[in-house]
Coordinates of C-alpha atoms and ligand atoms in Angstrom, one line a residue:
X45 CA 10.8 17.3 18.2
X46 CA 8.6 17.3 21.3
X47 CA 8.9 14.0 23.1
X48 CA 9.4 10.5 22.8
X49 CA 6.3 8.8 20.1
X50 CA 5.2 5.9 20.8
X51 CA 4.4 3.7 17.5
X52 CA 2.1 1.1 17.2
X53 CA 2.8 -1.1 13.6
X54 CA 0.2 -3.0 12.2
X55 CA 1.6 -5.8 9.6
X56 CA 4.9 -5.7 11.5
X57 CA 6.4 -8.8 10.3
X58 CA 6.3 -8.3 6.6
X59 CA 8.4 -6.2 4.1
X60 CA 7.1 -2.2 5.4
X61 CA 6.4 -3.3 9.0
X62 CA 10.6 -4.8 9.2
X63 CA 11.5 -1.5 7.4
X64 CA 9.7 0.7 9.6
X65 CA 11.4 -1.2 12.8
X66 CA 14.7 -0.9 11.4
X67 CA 14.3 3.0 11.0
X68 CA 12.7 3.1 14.4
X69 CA 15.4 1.5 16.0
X70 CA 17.9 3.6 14.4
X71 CA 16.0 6.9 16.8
X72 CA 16.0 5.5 20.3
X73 CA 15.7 8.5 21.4
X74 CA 12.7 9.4 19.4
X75 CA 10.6 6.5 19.1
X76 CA 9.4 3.6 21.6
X77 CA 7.4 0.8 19.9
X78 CA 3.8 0.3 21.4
X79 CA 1.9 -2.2 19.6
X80 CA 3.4 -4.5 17.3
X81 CA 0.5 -7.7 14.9
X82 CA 1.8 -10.5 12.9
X83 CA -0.6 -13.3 11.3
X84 CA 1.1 -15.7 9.8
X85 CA 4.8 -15.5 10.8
X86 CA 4.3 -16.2 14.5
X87 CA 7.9 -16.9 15.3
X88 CA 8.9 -13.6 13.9
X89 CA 6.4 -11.7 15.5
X90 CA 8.2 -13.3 19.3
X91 CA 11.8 -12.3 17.7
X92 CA 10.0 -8.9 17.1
X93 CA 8.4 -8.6 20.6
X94 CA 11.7 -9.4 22.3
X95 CA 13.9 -7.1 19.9
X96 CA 11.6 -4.1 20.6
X97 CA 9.2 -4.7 24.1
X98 CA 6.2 -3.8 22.8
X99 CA 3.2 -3.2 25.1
X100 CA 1.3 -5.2 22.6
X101 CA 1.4 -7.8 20.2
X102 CA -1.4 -8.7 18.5
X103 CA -2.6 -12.1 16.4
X104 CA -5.5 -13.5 14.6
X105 CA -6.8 -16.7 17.0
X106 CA -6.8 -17.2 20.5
X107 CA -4.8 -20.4 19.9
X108 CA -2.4 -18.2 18.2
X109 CA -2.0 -16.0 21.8
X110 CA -2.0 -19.0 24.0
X111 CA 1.3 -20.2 22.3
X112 CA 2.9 -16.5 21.9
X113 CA 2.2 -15.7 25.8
X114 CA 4.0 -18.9 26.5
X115 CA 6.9 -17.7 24.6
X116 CA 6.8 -14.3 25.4
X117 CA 7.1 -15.7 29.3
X118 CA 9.7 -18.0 28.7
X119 CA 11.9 -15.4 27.0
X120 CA 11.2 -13.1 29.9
X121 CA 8.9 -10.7 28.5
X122 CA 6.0 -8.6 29.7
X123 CA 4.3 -7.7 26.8
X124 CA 0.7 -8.4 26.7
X125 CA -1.0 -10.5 23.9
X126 CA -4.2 -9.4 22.3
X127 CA -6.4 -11.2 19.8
X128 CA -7.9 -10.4 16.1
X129 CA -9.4 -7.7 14.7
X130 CA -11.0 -6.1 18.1
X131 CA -7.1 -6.0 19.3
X132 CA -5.8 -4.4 16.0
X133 CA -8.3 -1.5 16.7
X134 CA -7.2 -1.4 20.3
X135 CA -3.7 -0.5 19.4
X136 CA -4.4 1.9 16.7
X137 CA -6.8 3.8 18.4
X138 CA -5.1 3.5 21.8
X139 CA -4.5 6.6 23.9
X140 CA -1.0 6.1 24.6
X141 CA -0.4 5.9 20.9
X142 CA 1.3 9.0 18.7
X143 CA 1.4 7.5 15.3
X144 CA 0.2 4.2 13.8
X145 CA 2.4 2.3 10.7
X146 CA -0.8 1.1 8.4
X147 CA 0.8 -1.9 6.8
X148 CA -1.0 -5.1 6.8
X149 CA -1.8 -5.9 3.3
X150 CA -5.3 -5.9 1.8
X151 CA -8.9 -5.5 3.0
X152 CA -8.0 -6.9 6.0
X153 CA -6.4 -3.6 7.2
X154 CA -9.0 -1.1 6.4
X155 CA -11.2 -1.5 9.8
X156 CA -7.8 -1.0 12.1
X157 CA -6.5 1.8 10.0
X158 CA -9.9 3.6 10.4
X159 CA -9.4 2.9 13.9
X160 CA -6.2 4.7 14.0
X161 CA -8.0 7.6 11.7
X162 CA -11.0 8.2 13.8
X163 CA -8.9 8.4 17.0
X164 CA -7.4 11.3 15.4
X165 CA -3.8 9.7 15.3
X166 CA -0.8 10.3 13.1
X167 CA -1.5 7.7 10.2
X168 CA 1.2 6.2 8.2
X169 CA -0.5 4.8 4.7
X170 CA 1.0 1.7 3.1
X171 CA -1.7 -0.1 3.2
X172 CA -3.2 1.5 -0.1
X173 CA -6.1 -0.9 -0.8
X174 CA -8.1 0.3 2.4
X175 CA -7.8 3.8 1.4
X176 CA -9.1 2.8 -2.4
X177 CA -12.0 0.7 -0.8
X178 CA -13.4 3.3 1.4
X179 CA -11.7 6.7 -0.1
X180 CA -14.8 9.0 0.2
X181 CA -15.5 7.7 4.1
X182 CA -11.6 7.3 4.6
X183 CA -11.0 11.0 3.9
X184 CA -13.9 12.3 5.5
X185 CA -12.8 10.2 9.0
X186 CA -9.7 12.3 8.1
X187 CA -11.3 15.7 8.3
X188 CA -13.5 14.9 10.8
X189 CA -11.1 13.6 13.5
X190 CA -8.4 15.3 12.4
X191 CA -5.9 12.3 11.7
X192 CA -2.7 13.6 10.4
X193 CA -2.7 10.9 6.8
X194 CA 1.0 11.0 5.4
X195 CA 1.6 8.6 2.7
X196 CA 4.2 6.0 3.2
X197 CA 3.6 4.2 -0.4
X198 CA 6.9 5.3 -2.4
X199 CA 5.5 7.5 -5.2
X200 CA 3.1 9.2 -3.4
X201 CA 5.4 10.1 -0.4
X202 CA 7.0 11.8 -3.5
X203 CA 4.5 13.5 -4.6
X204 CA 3.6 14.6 -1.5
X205 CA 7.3 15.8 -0.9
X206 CA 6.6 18.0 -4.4
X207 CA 3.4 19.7 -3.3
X208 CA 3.6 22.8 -1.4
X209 CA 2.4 22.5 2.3
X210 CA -1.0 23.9 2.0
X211 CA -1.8 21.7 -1.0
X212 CA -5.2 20.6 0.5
X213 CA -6.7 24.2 -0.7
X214 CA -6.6 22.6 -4.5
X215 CA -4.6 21.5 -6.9
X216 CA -5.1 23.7 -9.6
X217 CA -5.0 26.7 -6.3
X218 CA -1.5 25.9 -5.6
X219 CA -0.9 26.1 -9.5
X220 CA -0.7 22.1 -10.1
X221 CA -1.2 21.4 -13.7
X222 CA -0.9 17.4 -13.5
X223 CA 1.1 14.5 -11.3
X224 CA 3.4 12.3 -13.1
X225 CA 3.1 8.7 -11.3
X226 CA 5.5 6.6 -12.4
X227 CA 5.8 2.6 -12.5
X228 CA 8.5 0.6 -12.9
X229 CA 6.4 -1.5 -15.3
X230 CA 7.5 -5.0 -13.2
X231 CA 9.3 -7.9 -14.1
X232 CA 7.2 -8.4 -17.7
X233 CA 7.8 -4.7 -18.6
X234 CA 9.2 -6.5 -21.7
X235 CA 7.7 -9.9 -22.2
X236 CA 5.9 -10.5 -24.5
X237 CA 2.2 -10.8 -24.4
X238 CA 1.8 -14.2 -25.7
X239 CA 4.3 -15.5 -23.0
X240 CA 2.9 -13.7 -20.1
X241 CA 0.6 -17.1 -19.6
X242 CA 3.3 -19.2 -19.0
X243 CA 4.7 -16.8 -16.3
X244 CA 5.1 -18.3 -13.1
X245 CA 4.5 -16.9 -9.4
X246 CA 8.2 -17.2 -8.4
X247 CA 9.1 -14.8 -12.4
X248 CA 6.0 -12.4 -10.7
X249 CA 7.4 -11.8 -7.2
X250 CA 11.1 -11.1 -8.4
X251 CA 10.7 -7.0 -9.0
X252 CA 13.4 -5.7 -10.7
X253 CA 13.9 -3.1 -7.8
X254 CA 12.1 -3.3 -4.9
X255 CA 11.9 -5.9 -2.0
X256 CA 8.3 -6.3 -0.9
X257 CA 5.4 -8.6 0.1
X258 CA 4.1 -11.2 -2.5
X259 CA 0.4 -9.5 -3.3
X260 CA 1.8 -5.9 -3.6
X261 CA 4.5 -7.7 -6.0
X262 CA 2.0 -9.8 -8.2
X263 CA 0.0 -6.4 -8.5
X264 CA 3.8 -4.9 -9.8
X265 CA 3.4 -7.7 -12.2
X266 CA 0.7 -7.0 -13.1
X267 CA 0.4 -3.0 -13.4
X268 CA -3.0 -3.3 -11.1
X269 CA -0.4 -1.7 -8.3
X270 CA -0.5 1.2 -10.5
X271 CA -4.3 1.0 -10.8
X272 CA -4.5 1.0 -7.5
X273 CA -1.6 4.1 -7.0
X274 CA -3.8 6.2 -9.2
X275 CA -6.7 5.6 -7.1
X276 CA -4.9 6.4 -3.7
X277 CA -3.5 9.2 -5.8
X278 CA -6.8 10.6 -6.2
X279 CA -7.9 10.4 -3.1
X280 CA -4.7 11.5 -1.4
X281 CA -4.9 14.6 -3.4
X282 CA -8.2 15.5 -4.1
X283 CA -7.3 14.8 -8.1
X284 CA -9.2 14.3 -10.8
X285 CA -7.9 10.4 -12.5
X286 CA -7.6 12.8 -15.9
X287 CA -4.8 14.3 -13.6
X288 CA -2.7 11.9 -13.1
X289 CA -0.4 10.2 -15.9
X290 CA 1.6 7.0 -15.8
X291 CA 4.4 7.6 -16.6
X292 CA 7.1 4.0 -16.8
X293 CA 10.4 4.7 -15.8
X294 CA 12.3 1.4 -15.6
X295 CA 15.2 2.3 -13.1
X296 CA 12.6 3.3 -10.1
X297 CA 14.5 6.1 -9.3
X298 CA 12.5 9.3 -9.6
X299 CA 9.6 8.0 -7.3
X300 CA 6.9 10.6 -9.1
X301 CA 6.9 14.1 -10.4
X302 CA 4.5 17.0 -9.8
X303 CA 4.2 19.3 -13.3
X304 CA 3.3 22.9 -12.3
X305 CA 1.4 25.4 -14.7
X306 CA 4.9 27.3 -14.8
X307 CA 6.3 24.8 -16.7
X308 CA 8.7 23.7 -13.6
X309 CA 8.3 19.8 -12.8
X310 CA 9.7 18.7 -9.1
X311 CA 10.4 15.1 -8.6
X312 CA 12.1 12.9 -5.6
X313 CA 14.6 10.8 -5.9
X314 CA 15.9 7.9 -4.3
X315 CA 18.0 4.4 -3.9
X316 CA 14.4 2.3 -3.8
X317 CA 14.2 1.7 0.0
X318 CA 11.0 1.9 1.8
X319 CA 12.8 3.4 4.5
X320 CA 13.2 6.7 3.1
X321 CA 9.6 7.4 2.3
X322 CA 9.2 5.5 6.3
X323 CA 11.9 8.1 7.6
X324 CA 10.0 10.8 5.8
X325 CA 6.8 10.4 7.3
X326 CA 7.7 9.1 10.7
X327 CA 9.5 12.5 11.5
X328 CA 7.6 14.7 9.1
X329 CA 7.8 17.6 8.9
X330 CA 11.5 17.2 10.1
X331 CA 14.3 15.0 8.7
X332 CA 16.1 11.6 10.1
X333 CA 18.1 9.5 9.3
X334 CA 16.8 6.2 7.6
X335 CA 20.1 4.1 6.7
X336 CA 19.7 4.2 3.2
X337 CA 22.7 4.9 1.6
X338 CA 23.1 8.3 -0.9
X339 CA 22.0 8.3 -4.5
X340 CA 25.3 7.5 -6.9
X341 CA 24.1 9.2 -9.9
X342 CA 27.1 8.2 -11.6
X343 CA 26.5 4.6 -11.0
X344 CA 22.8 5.1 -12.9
X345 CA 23.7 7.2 -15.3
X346 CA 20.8 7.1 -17.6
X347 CA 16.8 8.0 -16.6
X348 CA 14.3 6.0 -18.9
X349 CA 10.7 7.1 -19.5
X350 CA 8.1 5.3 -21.4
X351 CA 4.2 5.7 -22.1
X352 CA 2.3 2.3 -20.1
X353 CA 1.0 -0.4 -22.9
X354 CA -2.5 -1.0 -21.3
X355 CA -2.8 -3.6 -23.7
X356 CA -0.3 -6.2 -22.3
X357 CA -1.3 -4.4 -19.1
X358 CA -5.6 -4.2 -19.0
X359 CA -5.3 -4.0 -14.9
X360 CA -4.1 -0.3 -15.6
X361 CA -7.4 0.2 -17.6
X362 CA -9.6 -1.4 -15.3
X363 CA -8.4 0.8 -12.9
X364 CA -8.7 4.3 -14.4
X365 CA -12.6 3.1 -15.3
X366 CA -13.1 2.2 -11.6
X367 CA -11.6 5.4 -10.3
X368 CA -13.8 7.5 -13.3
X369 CA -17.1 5.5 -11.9
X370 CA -16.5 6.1 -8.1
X371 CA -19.0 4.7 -5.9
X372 CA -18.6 0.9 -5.4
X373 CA -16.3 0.3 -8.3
X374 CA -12.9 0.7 -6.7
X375 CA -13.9 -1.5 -4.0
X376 CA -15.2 -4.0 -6.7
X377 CA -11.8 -3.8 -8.3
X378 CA -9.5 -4.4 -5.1
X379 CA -11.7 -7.4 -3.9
X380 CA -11.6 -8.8 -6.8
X381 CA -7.7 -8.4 -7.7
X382 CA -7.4 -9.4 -4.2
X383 CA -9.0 -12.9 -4.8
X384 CA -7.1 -13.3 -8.5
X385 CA -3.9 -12.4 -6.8
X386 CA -4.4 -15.2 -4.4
X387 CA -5.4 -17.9 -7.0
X388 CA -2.3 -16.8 -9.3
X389 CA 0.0 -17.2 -6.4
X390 CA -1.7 -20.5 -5.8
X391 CA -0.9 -21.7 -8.9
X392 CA -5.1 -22.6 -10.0
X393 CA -4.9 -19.9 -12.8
X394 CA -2.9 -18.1 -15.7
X395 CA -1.2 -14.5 -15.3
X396 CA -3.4 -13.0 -17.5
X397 CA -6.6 -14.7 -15.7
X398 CA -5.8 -11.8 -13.3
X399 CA -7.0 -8.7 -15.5
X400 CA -10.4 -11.7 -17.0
X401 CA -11.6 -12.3 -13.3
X402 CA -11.3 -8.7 -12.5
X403 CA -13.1 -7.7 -15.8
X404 CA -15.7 -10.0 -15.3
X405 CA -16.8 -9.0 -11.9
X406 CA -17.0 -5.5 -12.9
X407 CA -19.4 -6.5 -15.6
X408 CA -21.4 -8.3 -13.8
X409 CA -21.7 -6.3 -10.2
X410 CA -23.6 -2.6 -10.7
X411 CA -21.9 0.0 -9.5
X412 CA -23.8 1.8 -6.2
X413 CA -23.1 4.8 -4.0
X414 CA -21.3 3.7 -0.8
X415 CA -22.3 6.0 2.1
X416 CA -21.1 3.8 5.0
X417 CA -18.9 1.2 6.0
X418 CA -21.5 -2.0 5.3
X419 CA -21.5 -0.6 2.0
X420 CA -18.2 -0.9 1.3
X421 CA -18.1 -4.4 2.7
X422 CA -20.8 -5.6 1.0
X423 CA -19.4 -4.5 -2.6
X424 CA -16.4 -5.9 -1.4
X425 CA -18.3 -9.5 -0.4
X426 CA -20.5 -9.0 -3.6
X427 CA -17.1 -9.4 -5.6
X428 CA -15.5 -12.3 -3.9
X429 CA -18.5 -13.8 -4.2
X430 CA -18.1 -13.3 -7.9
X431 CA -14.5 -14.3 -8.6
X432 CA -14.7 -17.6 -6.6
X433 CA -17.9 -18.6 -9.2
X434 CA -15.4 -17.6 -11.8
X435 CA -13.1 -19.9 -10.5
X436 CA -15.4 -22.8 -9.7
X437 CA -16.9 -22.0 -13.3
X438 CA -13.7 -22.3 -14.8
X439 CA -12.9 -25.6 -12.9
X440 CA -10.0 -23.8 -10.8
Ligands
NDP117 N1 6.5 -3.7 0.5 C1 6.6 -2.5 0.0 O1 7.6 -2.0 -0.4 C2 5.3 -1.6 -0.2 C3 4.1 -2.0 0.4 N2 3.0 -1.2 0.3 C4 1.8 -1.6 0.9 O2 2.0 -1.9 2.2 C5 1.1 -3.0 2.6 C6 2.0 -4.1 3.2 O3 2.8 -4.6 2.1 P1 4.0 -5.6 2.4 O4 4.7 -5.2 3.7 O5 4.8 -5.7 1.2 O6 3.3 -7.0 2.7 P2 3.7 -8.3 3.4 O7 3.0 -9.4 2.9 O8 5.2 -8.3 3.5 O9 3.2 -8.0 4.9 C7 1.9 -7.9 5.2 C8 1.6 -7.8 6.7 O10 0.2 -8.0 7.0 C9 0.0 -9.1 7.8 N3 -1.2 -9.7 7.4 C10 -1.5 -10.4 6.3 N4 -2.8 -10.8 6.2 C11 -3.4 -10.3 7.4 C12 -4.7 -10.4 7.9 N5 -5.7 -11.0 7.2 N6 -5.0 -9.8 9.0 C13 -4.0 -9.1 9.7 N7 -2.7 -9.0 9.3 C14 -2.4 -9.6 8.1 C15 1.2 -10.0 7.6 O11 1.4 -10.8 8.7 P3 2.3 -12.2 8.6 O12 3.5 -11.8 7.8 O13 2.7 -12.6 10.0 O14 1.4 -13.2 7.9 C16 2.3 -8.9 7.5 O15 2.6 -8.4 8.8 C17 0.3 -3.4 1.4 O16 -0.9 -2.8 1.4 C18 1.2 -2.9 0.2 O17 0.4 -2.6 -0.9 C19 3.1 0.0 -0.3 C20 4.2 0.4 -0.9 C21 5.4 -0.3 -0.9
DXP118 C1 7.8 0.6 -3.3 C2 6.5 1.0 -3.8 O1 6.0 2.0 -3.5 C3 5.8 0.0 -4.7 O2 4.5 0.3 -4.8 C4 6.5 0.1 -6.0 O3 6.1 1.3 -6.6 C5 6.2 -1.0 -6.9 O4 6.7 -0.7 -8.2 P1 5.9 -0.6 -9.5 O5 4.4 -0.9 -9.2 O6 6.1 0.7 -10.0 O7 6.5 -1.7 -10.3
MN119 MN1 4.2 2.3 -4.8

């Protein structure tokens, strides 16, 4: 290990940001906190800044920093406030910084995470749905400023732990036949399809075995998680989408497999605790310690597998088209989900509205090439633009 790192997390109060600061905090000696951005949950984000004396905190409004300086004073801390999304670019691409946590959730991450990319930093990827708006640019602001991408999102840290080091010559160079993603297939892996309109928010959010964030658990729900996976997967890996399978395995304990043209097939396993795949990429290519207690085989006993029903499930559909027609599409699809996720958690429409909004965007908005960053913002625009209509259209 050579030297303290100094970490800045984007998205620090919710479900990856707390994880990553409880693994952090377990390595003293390894990592110092630089930067640390909340949005909603203000009063965490002060806990947060005291626990960990960050250089930075950073918040969407000026208001928003008027009230956390005052705090931060009154508790007796230094640490200096910074504002929007101007101050979440700061601390990514700051000088000072070694490695940047990517976990605010959504479109709103994907400027500071480019940020953190272009100033050539070690980048830590939860924040899949920048990486599926933007892939072609993303990877390319990889290459060119040298970033060091490791993926933090469970199943591909995996799959990544399965490849062989110099995987980036090729898949089918390093003798990859396919990648087994797998899914836990969400709280409705077995409800019925005609009861999936009466599901509620609070039935969506409960995962059977993860802890996480309300969007990223609708999108569980909802198999468009998956959708979104394979895209990242893609991209990630230079694959094909006709590489990658779905594969549902209910207990979430093998986080993905990687099927080699020998016939051998490696996969990772783990209790499911982001702070493994955290661990893994914070000190990679070394190993910490993360708190997460040992796998007790015994205690699981039994591995399921089952093929994805894209029928109850359409997101998972919608997805592998948008990743087979590139360009705009993928961006189309997040924005989109984005918007639908938001309305089913606000309770204006049905569970399975989800996959119609989605599906009627894509039909509606053609799909172009995006060669720069507008681009992909105006696709993304284009398809808010889009859903709200079908919600207003819809009376929701
Ligand atoms: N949770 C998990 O286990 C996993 C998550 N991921 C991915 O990681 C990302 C984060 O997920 P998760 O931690 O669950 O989500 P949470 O909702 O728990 O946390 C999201 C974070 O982003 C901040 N945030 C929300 N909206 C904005 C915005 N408009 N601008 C700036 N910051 C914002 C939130 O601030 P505040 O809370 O203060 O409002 C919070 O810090 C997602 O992309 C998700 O798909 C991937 C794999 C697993
Ligand atoms: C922890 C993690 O990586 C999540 O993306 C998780 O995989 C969600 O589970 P499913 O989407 O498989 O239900
Ligand atoms: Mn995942």
């Amino acid at each position: 290990m050579s030297g303290l790192q100094r970490i800045t997390v984007l998205g620090a109060t919710g479900s990856i940001g707390l994880s990553t600061l409880d693994v952090i905090a377990r390595h003293p000696e390894r990592y110092q906190v630089f930067a640390l951005s909340g949005y909603s949950r203000l009063s965490e984000l002060l806990a947060l800044c005291v626990r960990h004396s960050p250089s930075y905190a950073v918040v969407p409004s000026a208001e928003a920093a008027q009230q956390l300086r005052a705090d931060l004073r009154a508790a007796g801390s230094a640490t200096e406030v910074l504002v929007g999304e101007a101050g979440l670019c700061q601390v990514a691409a700051a000088p000072e910084v070694d490695a940047v946590m990517a976990a605010i959730v959504g479109a709103a991450g994907l400027r500071p995470t480019l940020a953190a990319v272009e100033a050539g930093k070690k980048v830590l990827l939860a924040n899949k749905e920048a990486l599926v708006m933007s892939g072609a640019l993303f990877m390319q602001a990889v290459r060119r400023s040298g970033a060091v991408l490791l993926p933090i999102d469970s199943e591909h840290n995996a799959i990544f732990q399965c490849l062989p080091g110099d995987f980036s010559r090729g898949l089918p160079q390093v003798g990859v036949r396919r990648i087994l993603l797998t899914a836990s297939g969400g709280p409705f892996r077995q409800t019925p399809q005609s009861e999936l309109a009466a599901v509620t928010p609070e039935q969506a959010c409960a995962h059977p075995n993860w802890s996480m964030g309300r969007k990223i658990s609708v999108d569980s729900a909802s198999m468009m998680n998956k959708g979104l996976e394979l895209i990242e997967a893609c991209w990630l890996f230079d694959a094909r989408p006709a590489q990658i399978e779905v594969v549902v395995h209910p207990q979430s304990v093998i986080h993905s497999l990687v099927d080699y043209v020998d016939g051998s097939v490696l996969a990772q396993l783990g209790n499911p605790d982001m702070r493994t795949p955290i661990a893994n990429a914070l000190a990679w290519p070394e190993r910490i310690d993360s708190g997460v207690a040992p796998l007790d085989l015994f205690a699981i006993a039994r591995l399921d597998f089952q093929a994805p029903d894209e029928q109850r499930f359409p997101c998972l559909r919608l997805s592998r088209e948008a990743a087979d027609a590139g360009g705009s599409a993928p961006a189309l699809l997040n924005a989109a989900n984005e918007v639908a996720v938001a309305a089913f958690l606000e309770r204006r429409i049905r569970f399975p509205e989800i996959a119609s909004m989605i599906e009627h965007v894509l039909d509606r908005e053609p799909v172009v090439a995006v060669d720069t960053l507008d681009a992909v913002f105006t696709a993304d625009r284009q398809a808010r633009l889009l859903a709200e209509q079908w919600l207003s259209r819809h009376g929701r």
